[in-house]
CSV table of C-alpha atoms in Angstrom, one decimal:
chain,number,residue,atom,x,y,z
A,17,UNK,CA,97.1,71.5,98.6
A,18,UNK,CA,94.2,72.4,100.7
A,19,UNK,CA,92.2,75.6,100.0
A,20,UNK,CA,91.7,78.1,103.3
A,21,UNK,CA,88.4,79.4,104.5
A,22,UNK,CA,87.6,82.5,106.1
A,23,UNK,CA,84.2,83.1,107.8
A,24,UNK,CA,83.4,86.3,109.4
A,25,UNK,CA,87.0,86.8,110.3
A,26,UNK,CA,87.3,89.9,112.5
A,27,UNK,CA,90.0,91.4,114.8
A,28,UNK,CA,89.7,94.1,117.4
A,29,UNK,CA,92.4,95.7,119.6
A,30,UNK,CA,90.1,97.5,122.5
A,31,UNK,CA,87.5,99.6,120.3
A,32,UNK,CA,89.8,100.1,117.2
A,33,UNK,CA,89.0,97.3,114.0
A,34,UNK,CA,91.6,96.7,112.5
A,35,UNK,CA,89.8,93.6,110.6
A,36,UNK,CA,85.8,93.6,109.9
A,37,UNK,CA,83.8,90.2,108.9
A,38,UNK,CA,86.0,89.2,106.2
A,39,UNK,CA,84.7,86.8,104.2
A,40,UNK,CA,87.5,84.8,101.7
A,41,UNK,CA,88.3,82.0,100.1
A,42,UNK,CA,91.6,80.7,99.1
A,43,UNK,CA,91.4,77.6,96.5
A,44,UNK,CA,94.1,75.4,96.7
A,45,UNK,CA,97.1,75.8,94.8
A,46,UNK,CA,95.9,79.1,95.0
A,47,UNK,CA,98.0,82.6,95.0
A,48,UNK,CA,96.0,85.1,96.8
A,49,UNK,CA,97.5,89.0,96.9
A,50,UNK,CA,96.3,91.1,99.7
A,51,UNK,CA,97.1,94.4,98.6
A,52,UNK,CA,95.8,97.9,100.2
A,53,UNK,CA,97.7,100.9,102.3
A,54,UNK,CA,99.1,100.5,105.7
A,55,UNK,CA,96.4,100.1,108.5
A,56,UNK,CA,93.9,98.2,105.9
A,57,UNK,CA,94.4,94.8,108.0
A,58,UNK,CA,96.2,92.5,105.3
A,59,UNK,CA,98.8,91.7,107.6
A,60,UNK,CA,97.1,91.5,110.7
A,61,UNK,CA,94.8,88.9,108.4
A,62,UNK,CA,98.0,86.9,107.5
A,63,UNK,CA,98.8,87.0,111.0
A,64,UNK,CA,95.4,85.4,111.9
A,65,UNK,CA,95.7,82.8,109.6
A,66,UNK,CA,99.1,82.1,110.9
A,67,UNK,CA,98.1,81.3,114.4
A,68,UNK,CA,100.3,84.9,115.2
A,69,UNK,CA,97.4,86.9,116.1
A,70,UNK,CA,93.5,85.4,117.8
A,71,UNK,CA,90.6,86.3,116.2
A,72,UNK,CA,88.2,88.3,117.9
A,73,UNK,CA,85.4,86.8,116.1
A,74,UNK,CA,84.8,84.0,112.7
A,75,UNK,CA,86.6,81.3,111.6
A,76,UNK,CA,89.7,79.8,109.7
A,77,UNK,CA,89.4,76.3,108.5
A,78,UNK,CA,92.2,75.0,106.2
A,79,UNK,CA,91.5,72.2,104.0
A,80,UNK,CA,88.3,71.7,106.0
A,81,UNK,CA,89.9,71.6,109.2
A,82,UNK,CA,89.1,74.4,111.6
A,83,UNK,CA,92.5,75.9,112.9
A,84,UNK,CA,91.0,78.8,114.6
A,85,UNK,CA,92.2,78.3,118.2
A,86,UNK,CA,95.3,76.0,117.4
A,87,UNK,CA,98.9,77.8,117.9
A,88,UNK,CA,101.1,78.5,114.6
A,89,UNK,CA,103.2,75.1,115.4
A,90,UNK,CA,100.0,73.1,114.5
A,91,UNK,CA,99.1,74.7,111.4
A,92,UNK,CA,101.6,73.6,109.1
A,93,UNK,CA,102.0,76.6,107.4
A,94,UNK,CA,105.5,77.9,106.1
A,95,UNK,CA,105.9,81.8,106.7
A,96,UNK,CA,108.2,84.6,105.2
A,97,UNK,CA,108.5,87.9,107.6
A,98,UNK,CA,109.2,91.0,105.7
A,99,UNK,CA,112.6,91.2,107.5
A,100,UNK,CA,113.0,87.5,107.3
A,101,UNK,CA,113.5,87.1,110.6
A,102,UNK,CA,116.8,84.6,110.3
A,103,UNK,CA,118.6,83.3,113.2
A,104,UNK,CA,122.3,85.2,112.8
A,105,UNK,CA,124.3,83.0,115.3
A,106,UNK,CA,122.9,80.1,112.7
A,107,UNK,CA,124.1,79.3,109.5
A,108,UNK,CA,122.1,79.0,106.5
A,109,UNK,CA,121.7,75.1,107.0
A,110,UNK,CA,121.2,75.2,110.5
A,111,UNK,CA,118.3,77.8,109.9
A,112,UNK,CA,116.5,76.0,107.3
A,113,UNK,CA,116.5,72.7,109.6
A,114,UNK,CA,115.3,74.9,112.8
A,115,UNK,CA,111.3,73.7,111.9
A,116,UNK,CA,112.6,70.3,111.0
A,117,UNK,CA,114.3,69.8,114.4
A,118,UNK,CA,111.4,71.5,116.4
A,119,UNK,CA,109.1,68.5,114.5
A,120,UNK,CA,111.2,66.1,115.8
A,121,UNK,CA,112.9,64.9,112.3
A,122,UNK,CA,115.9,62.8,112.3
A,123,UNK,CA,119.3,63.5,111.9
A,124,UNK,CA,119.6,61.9,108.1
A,125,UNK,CA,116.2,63.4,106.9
A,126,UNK,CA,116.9,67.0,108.2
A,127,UNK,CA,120.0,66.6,106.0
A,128,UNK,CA,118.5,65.4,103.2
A,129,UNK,CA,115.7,67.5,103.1
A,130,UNK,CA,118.1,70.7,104.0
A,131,UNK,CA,119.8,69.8,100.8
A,132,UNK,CA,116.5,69.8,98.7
A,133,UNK,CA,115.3,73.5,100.0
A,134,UNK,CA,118.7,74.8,99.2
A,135,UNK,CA,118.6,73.3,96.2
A,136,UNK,CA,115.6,74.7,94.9
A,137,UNK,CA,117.0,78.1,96.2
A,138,UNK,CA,120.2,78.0,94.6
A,139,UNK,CA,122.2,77.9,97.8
A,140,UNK,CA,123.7,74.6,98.2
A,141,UNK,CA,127.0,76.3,97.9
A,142,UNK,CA,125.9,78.7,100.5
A,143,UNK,CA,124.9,76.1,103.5
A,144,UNK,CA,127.8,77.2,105.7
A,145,UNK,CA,127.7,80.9,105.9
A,146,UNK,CA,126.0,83.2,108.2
A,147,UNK,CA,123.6,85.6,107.5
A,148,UNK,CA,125.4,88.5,107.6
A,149,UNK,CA,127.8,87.4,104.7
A,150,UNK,CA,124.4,86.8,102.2
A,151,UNK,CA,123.2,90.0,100.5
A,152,UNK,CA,119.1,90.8,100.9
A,153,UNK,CA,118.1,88.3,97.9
A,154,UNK,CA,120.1,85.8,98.8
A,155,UNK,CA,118.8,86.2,102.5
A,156,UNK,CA,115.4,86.0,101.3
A,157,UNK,CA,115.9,82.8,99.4
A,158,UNK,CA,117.2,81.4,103.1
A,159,UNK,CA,113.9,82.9,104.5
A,160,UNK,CA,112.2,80.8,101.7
A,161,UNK,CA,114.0,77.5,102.1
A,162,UNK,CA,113.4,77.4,105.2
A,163,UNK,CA,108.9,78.1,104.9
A,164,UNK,CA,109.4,75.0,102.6
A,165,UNK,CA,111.4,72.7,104.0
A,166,UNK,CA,109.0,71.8,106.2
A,167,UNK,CA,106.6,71.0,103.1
A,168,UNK,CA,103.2,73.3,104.3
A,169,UNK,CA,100.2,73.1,103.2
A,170,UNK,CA,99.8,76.8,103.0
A,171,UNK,CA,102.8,79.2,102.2
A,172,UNK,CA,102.0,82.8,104.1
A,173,UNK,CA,104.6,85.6,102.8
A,174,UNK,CA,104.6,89.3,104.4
A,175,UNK,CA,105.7,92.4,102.7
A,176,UNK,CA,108.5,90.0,101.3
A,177,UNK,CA,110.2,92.0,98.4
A,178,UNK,CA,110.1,95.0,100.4
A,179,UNK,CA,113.9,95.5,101.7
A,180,UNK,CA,115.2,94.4,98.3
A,181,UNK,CA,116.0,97.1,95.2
A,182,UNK,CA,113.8,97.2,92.7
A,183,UNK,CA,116.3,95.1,89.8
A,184,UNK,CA,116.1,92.6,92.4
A,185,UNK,CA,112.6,92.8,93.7
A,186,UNK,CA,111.6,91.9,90.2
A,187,UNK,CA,114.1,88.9,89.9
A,188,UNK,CA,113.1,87.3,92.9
A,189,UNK,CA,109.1,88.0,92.5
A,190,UNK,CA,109.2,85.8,89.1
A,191,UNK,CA,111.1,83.2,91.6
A,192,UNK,CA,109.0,83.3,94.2
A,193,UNK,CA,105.7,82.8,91.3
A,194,UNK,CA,107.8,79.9,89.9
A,195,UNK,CA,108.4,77.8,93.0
A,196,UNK,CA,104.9,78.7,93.9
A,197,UNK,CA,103.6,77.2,91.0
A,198,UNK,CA,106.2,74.4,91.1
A,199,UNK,CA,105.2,73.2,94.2
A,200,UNK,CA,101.2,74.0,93.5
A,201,UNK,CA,101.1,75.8,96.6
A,202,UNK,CA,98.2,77.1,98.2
A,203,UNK,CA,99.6,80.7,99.2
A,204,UNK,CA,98.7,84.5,100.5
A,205,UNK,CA,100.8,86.9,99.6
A,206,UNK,CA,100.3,90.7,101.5
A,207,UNK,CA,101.6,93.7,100.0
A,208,UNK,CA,101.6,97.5,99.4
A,209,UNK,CA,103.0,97.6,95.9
A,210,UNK,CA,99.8,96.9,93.2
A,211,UNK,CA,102.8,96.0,90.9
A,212,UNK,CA,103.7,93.1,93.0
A,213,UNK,CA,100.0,92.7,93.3
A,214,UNK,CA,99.0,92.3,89.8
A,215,UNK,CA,102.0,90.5,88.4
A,216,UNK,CA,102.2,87.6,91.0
A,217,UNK,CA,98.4,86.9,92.4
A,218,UNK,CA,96.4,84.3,91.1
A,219,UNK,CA,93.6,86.6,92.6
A,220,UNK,CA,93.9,90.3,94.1
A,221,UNK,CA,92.2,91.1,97.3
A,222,UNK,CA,92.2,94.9,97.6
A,223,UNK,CA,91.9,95.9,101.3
A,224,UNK,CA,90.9,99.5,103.0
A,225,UNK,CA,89.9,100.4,106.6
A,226,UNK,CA,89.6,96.6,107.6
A,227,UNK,CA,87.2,95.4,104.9
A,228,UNK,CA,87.5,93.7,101.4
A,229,UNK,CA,86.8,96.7,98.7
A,230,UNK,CA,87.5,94.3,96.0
A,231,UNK,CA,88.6,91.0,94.9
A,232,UNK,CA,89.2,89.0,91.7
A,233,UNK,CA,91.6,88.5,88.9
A,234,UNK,CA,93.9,91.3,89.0
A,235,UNK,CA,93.1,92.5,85.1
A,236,UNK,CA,89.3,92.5,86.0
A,237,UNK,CA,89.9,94.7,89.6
A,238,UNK,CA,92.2,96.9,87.5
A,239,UNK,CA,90.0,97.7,84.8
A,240,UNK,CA,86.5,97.5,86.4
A,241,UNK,CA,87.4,99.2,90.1
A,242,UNK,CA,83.9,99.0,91.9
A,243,UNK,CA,84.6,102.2,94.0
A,244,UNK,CA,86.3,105.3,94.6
A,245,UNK,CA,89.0,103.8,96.5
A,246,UNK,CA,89.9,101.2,94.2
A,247,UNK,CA,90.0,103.5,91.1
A,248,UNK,CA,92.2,105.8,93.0
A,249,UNK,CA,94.7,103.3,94.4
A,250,UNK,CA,95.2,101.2,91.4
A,251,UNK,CA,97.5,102.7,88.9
A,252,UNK,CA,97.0,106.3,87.8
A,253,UNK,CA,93.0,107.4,87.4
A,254,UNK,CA,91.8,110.4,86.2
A,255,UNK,CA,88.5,111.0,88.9
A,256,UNK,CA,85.9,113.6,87.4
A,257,UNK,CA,82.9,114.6,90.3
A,258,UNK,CA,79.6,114.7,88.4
A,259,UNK,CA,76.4,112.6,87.6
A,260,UNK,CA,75.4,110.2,85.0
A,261,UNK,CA,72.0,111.1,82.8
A,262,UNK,CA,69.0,108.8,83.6
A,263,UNK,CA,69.7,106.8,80.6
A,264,UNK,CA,73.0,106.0,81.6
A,265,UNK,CA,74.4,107.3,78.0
A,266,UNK,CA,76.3,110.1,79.5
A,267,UNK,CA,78.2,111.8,82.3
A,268,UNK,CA,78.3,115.3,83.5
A,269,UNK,CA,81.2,116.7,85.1
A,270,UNK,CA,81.1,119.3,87.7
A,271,UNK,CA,83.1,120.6,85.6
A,272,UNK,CA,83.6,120.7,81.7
A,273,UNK,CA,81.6,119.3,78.8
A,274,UNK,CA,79.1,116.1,79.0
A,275,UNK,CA,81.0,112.6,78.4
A,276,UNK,CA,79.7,110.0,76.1
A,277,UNK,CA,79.2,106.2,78.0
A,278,UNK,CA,78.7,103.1,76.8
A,279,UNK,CA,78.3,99.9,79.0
A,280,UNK,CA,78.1,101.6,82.1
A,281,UNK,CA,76.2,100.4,85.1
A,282,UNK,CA,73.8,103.2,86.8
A,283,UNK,CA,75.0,105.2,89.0
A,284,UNK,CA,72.5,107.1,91.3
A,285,UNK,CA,73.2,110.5,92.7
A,286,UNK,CA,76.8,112.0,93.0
A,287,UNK,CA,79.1,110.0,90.6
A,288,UNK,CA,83.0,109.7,89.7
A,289,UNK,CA,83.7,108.8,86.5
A,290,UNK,CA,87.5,107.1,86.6
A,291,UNK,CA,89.9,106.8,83.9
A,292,UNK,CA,93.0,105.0,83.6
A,293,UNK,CA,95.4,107.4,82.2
A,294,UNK,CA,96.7,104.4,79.4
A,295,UNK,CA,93.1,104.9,78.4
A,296,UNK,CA,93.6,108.8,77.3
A,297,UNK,CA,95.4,108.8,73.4
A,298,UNK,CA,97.1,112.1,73.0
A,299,UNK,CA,97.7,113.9,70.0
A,300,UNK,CA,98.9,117.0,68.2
A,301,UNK,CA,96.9,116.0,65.2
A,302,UNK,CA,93.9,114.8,63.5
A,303,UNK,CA,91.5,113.0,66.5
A,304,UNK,CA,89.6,109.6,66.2
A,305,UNK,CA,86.0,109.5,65.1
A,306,UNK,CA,83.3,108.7,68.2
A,307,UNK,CA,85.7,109.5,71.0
A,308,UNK,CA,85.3,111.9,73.9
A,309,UNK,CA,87.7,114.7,73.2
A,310,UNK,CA,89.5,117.5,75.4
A,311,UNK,CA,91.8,120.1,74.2
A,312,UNK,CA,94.1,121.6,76.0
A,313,UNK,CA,98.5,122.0,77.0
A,314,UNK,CA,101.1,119.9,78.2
A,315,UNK,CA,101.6,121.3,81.7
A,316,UNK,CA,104.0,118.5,82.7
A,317,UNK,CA,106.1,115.5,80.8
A,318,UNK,CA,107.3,112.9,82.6
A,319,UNK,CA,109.4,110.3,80.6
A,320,UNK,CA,108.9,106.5,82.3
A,321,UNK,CA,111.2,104.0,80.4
A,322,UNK,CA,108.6,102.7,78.1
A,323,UNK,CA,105.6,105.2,78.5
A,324,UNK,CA,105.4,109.0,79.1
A,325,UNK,CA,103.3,110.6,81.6
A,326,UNK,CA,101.8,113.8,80.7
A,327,UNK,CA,99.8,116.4,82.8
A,328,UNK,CA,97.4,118.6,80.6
A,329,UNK,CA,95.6,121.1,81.7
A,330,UNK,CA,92.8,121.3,79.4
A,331,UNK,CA,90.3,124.1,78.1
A,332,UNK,CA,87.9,123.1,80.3
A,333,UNK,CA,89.3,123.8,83.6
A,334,UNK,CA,90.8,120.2,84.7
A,335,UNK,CA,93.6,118.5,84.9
A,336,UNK,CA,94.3,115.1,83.0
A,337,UNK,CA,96.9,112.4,83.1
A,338,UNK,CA,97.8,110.7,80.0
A,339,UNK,CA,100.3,107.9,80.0
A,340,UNK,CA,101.1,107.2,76.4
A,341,UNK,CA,103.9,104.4,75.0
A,342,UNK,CA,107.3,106.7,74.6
A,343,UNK,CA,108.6,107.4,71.5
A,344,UNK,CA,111.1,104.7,69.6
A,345,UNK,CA,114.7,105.4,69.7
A,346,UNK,CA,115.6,107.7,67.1
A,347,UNK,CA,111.7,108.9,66.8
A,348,UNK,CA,109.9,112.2,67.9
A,349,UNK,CA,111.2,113.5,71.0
A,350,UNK,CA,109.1,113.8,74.3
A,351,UNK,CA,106.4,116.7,73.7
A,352,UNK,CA,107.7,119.8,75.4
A,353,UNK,CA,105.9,121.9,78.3
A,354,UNK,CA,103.4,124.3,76.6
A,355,UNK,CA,102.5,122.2,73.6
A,356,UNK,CA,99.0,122.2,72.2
A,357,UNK,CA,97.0,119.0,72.6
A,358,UNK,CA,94.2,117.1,71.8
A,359,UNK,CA,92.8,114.3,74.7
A,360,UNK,CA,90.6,111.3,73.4
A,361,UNK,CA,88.8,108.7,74.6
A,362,UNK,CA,86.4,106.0,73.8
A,363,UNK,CA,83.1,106.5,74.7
A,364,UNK,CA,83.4,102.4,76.7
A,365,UNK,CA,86.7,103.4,78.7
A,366,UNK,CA,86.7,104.3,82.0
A,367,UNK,CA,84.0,103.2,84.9
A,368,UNK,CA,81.8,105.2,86.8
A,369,UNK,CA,81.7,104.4,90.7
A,370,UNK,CA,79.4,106.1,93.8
A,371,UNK,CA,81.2,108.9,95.5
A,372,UNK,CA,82.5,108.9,98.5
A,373,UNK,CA,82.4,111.2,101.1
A,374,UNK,CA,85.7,112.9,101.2
């Protein structure tokens, strides 16, 4: 598969940006996750590199081959919408060999190769129905077929899980990264949910206010967030206003006692010092040697499956999330409202980032 260049791609819409000089590259066989809140410009950069939307300025060159100016129908790309975007006077067969037909294909090979996409959906048995008689997954796996059949060299997917529950968002997320991988397609996958995100990608591309605020393996933009912005919109941060000491060795809150650090890069001026709340151990007894340590008192217990999420406000005026593995069934119970904690940490969790205005 053929990797997918980005050069100064940018996209204006009078004197609103909604895309500024991004820079990316896509490898090939390559799952790339845009991920960032609405108005960040992932999908408007899908849309680019689908021949959906012109650029206002750069370049997109797949495989070496510059596609900027061509239309979508000369790309060879295979595209999901986030509402699928199925033909419903079709039926499922007739809408997987709609790009087939439009390139011409014969009679005999749209068949066979209509066959082969609902195969490796699971809807062979489904070829003669409608639309409106397939539930949202199985829709979605017609939406699929139907980018694939036509055997692209880059597989562009928008906001695809997002109508689906969440039981069967998960199913058809580990589906979609298995015929992905299957098929060693080179692919860009823009979403909202950092779940989706870090589960699925190859690579995470975090977006906000047009630009690229981050990008690499998800596990390295989750636990080393280069900014503000990324510490707050992946998972749940603790963020702490202060300053780090000239040595680097510690932090000082605004607020509250100084922090130990270790391995921290320098951080000039006004700081924030973000920390995953899987990083904070709670307790009720005896803590850790070497750690940072707050008391305080549950102000909030949240119970989530396989952690618990609790709010304490400790002695030092500030509020901390912990999110600690939930007790085994038939163990202690969920700590009540009001109970009296201890918060610790190691002096190498957490990051310290610039602050941002606002």
């Amino acid at each position: 598969m053929p990797e997918v260049v980005l050069t100064d791609v940018a996209k204006r819409y009078g004197q609103t940006v909604a895309v500024e000089s991004m820079s990316l590259t896509i490898g090939s066989g390559e799952l790339v996750a845009l991920l960032g809140p609405s108005g960040c410009g992932k999908t408007t950069t899908l849309r680019m590199v689908g021949g959906f939307v012109p650029l206002s300025a750069g370049r997109i060159t797949v495989g070496g081959r510059d596609v900027s100016a061509l239309p979508p129908s000369r790309r060879n790309m295979g595209f999901v919408f986030q509402n699928y975007a199925l033909f419903p006077h079709m039926t499922v067969a007739q809408n997987v060999a709609f790009g087939l037909q439009m390139r011409r294909f014969g009679r005999d090979d749209t068949a066979r190769k209509v066959t082969q996409a609902l195969n490796r959906v699971r809807l062979d048995a489904y070829a003669e129905r409608y639309p409106r008689q397939l539930s949202g997954g199985q829709q979605q796996r017609v939406a699929l077929a139907r980018a694939l059949v036509i055997e692209p060299d880059v597989l562009l997917l928008d906001e695809p899980l997002s109508n689906l529950d969440a039981s069967l968002r998960q199913e058809m997320k580990i589906e979609i990264r298995q015929l992905q991988q299957s098929l060693g397609l080179t692919t860009i996958f823009v979403t909202h949910d950092q779940d989706e995100a870090m589960s699925t990608a190859d690579r995470m591309v975090l977006m906000y206010r047009g630009r690229v605020e981050q990008a690499g393996p998800p596990a390295e933009v989750y636990a080393r967030p280069r900014s503000q912005f990324a510490a707050r919109f992946l998972g749940v941060a603790n963020l702490l206003a202060g300053s780090m000491t000239l040595d680097g060795t510690e932090f000082m809150p605004k607020t509250g006692p100084m922090l130990r650090l270790r391995g921290q890069r320098q951080i000039r001026g006004d700081a924030i010092f973000a920390l995953r709340g899987e990083e904070i151990g709670l307790t009720t007894g005896t803590v850790p040697e070497n750690v940072n340590c707050l008391g305080g008192r549950i102000g909030i217990a949240t119970f989530h499956g396989s952690t618990v999420e609790y709010h304490v406000m400790t002695d030092a005026g500030i509020t901390l999330i912990s999110r600690v593995p939930a007790p085994a069934v038939g163990g202690a119970p969920v700590l009540p409202c009001d109970t009296r904690v201890s918060l610790h940490w190691k002096p190498e969790s957490g990051v310290v980032v610039a602050a941002e205005n606002g």
